[in-house]
PDB file of C-alpha atoms in Angstrom:
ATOM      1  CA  UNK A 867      -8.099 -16.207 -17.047  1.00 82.00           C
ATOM      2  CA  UNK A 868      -9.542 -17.113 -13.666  1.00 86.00           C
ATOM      3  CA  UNK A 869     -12.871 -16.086 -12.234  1.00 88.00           C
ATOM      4  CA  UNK A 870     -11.115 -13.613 -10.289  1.00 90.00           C
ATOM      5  CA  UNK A 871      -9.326 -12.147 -12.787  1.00 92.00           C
ATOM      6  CA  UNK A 872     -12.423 -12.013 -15.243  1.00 92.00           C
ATOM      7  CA  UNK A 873     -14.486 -10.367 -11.824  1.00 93.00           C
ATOM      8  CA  UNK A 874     -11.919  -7.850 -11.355  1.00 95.00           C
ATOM      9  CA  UNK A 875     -11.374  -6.856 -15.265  1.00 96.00           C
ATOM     10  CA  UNK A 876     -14.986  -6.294 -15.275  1.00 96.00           C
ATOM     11  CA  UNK A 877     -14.977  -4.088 -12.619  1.00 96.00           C
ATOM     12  CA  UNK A 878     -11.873  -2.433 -14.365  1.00 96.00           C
ATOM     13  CA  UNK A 879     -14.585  -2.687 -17.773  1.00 96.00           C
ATOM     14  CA  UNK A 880     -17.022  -0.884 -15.977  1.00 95.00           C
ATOM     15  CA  UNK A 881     -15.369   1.900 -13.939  1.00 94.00           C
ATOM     16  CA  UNK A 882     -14.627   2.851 -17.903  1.00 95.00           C
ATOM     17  CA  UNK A 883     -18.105   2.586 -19.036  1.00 94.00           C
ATOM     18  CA  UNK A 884     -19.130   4.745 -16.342  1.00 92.00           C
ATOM     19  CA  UNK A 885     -16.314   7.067 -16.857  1.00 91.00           C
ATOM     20  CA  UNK A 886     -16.853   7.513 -20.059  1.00 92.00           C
ATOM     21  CA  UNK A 887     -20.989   7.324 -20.932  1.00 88.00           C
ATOM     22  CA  UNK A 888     -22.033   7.480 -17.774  1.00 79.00           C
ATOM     23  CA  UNK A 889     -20.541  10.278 -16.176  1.00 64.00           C
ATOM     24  CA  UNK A 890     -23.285  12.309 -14.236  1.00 61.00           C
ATOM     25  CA  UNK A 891     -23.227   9.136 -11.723  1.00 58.00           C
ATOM     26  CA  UNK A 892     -19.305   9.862 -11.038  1.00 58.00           C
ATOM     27  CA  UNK A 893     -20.713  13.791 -11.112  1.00 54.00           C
ATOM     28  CA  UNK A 894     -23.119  12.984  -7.887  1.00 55.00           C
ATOM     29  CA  UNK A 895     -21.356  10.396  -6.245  1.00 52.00           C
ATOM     30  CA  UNK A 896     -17.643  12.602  -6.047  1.00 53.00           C
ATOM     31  CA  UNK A 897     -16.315  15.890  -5.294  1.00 55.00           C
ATOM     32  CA  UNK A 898     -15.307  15.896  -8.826  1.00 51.00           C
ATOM     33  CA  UNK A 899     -17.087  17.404 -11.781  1.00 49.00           C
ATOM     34  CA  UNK A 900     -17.281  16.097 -15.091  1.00 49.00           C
ATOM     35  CA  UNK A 901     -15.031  18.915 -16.960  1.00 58.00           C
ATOM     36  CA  UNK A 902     -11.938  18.684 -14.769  1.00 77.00           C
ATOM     37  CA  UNK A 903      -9.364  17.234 -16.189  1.00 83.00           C
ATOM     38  CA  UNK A 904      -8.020  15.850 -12.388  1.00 86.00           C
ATOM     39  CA  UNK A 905     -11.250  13.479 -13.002  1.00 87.00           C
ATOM     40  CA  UNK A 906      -9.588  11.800 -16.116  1.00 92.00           C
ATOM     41  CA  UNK A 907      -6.159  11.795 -14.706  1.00 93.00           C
ATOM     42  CA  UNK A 908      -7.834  10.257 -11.314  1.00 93.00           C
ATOM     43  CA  UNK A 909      -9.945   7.699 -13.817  1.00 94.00           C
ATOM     44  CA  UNK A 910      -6.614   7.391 -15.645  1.00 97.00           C
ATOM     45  CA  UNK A 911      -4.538   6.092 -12.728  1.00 97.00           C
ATOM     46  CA  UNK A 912      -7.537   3.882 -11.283  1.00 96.00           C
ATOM     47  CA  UNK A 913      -7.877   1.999 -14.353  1.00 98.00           C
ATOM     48  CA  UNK A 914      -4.099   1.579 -14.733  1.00 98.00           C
ATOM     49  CA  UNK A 915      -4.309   0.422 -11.257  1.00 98.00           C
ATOM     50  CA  UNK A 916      -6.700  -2.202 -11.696  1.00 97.00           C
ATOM     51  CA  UNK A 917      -5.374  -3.899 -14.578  1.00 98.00           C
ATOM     52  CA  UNK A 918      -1.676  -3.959 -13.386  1.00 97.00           C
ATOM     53  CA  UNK A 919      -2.745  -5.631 -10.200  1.00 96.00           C
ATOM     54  CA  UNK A 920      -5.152  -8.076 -12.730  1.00 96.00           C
ATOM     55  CA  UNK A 921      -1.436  -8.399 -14.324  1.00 94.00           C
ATOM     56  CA  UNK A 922       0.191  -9.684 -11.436  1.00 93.00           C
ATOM     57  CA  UNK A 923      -2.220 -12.652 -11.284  1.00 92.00           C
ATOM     58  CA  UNK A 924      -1.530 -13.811 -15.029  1.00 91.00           C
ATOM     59  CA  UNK A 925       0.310 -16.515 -16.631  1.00 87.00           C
ATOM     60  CA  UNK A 926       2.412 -14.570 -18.740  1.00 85.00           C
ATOM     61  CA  UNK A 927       1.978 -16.519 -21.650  1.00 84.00           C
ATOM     62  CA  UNK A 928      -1.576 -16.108 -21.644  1.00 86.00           C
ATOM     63  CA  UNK A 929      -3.335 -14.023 -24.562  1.00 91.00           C
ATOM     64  CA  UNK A 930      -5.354 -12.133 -21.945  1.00 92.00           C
ATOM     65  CA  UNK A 931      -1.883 -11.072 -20.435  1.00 94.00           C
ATOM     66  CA  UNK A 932      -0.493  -9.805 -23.977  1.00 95.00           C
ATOM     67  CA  UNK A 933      -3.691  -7.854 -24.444  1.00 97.00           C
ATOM     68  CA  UNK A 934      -3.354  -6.297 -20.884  1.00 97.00           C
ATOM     69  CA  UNK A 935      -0.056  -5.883 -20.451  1.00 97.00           C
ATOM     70  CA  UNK A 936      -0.190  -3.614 -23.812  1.00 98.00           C
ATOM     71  CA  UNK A 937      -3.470  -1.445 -22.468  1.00 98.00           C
ATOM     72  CA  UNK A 938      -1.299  -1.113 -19.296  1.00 98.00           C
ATOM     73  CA  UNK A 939       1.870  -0.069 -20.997  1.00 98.00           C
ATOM     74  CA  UNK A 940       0.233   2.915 -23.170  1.00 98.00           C
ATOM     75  CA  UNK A 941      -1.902   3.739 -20.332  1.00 98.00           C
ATOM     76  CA  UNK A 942       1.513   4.596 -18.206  1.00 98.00           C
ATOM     77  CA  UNK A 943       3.279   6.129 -21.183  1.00 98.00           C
ATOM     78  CA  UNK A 944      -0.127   8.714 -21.192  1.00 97.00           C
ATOM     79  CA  UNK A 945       0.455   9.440 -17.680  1.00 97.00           C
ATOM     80  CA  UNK A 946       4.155  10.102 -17.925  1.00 97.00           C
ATOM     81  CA  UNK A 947       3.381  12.491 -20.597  1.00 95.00           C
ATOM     82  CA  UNK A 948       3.001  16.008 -20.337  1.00 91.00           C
ATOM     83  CA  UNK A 949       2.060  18.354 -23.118  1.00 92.00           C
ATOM     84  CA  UNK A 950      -0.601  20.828 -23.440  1.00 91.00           C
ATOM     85  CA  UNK A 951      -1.406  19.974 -26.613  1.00 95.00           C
ATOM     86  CA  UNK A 952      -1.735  16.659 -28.387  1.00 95.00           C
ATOM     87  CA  UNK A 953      -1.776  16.139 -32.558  1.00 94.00           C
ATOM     88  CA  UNK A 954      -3.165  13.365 -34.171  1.00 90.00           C
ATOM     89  CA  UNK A 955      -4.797  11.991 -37.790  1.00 92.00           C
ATOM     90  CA  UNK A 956      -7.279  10.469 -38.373  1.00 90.00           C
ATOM     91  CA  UNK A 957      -7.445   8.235 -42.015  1.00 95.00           C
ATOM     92  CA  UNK A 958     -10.781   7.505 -43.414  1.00 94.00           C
ATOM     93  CA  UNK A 959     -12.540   6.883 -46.942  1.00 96.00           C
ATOM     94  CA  UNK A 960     -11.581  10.545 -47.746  1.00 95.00           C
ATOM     95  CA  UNK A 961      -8.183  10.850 -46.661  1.00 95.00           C
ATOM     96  CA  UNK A 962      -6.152  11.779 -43.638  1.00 96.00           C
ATOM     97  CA  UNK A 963      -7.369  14.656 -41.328  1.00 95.00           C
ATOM     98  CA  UNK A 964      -5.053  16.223 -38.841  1.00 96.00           C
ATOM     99  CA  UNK A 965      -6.630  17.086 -35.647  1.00 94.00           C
ATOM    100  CA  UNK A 966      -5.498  18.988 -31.959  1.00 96.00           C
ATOM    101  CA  UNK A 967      -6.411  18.260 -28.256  1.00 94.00           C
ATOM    102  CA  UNK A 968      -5.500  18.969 -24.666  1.00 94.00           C
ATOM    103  CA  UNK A 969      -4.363  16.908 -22.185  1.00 93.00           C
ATOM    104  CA  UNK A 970      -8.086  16.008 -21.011  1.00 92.00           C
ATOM    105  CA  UNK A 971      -9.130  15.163 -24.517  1.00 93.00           C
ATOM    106  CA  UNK A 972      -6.329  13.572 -24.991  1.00 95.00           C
ATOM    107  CA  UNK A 973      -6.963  10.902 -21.801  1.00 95.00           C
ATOM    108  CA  UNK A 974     -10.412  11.108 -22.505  1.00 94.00           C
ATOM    109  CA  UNK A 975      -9.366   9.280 -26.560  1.00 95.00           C
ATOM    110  CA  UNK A 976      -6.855   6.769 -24.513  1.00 97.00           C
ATOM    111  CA  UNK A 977      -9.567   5.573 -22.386  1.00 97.00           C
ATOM    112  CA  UNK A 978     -12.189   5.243 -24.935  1.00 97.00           C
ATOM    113  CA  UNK A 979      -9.196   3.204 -26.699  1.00 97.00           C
ATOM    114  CA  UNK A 980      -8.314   1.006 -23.942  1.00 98.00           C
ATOM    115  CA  UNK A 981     -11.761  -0.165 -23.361  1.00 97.00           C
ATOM    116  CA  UNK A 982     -12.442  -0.557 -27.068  1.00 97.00           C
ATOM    117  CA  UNK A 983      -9.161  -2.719 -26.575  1.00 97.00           C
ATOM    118  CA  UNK A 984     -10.317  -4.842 -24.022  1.00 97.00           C
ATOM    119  CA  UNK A 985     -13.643  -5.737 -24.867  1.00 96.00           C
ATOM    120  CA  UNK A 986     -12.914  -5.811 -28.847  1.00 95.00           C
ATOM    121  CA  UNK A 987     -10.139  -8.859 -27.306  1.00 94.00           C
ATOM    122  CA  UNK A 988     -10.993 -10.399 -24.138  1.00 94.00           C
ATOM    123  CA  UNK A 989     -14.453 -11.759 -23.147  1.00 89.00           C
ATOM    124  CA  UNK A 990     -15.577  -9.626 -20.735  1.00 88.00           C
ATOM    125  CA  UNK A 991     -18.328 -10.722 -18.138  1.00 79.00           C
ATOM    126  CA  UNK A 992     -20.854  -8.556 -17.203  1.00 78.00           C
ATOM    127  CA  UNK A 993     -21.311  -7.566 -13.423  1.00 67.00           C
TER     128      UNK A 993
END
């Protein structure tokens, strides 16, 4: 990746941080609040956003590509989607356990996964 690729995925990084752990500075700084689910449709689309136009830049047979281009992918499958209510398992030493969400849980666990995706992968540079 070039340095302005790496600058603008850690801006992309870091909108998701903030999103995610450090949401009463979103709560101050816009008219949105923190339980809405427009907020995590609105975070949704920025961060899907920001890493298809960090997409456009890449050598497509680059690993960082691969790695984005799938985050990008899921990301607009999640926003094409449009249940109310969202099942999934989780497996762990005990066993499997079936769980439920909504919609804004459900983005909430896909952005928490794409970032644990990026930085778990790519190098990320701090800003």
């Amino acid at each position: 990746m070039e340095i302005k690729q790496k600058y603008q995925l850690s801006k992309v990084v870091k909108i998701l941080e903030v999103v995610l752990y450090e949401e009463d500075k979103f709560q101050s700084d816009k008219d949105y609040h923190y339980q809405d689910k427009a907020f995590y449709e609105y975070a949704l689309k920025l961060v899907h956003n920001g890493l298809f136009n960090i997409l456009a830049e890449l050598d497509f047979e680059n690993e960082a590509f691969l790695i984005l281009d799938e985050v990008t992918m899921t990301l607009s499958d999640v926003m094409k989607e449009t249940q109310h209510v969202y099942r999934y398992s989780v497996i762990d030493e005990k066993g499997e356990h079936k769980h439920t969400t909504d919609r804004k849980g459900h983005v909430i666990g896909m952005l928490e996964w794409a970032l644990d995706y990026i930085v778990g992968n790519i190098e990320v540079e701090e800003l």
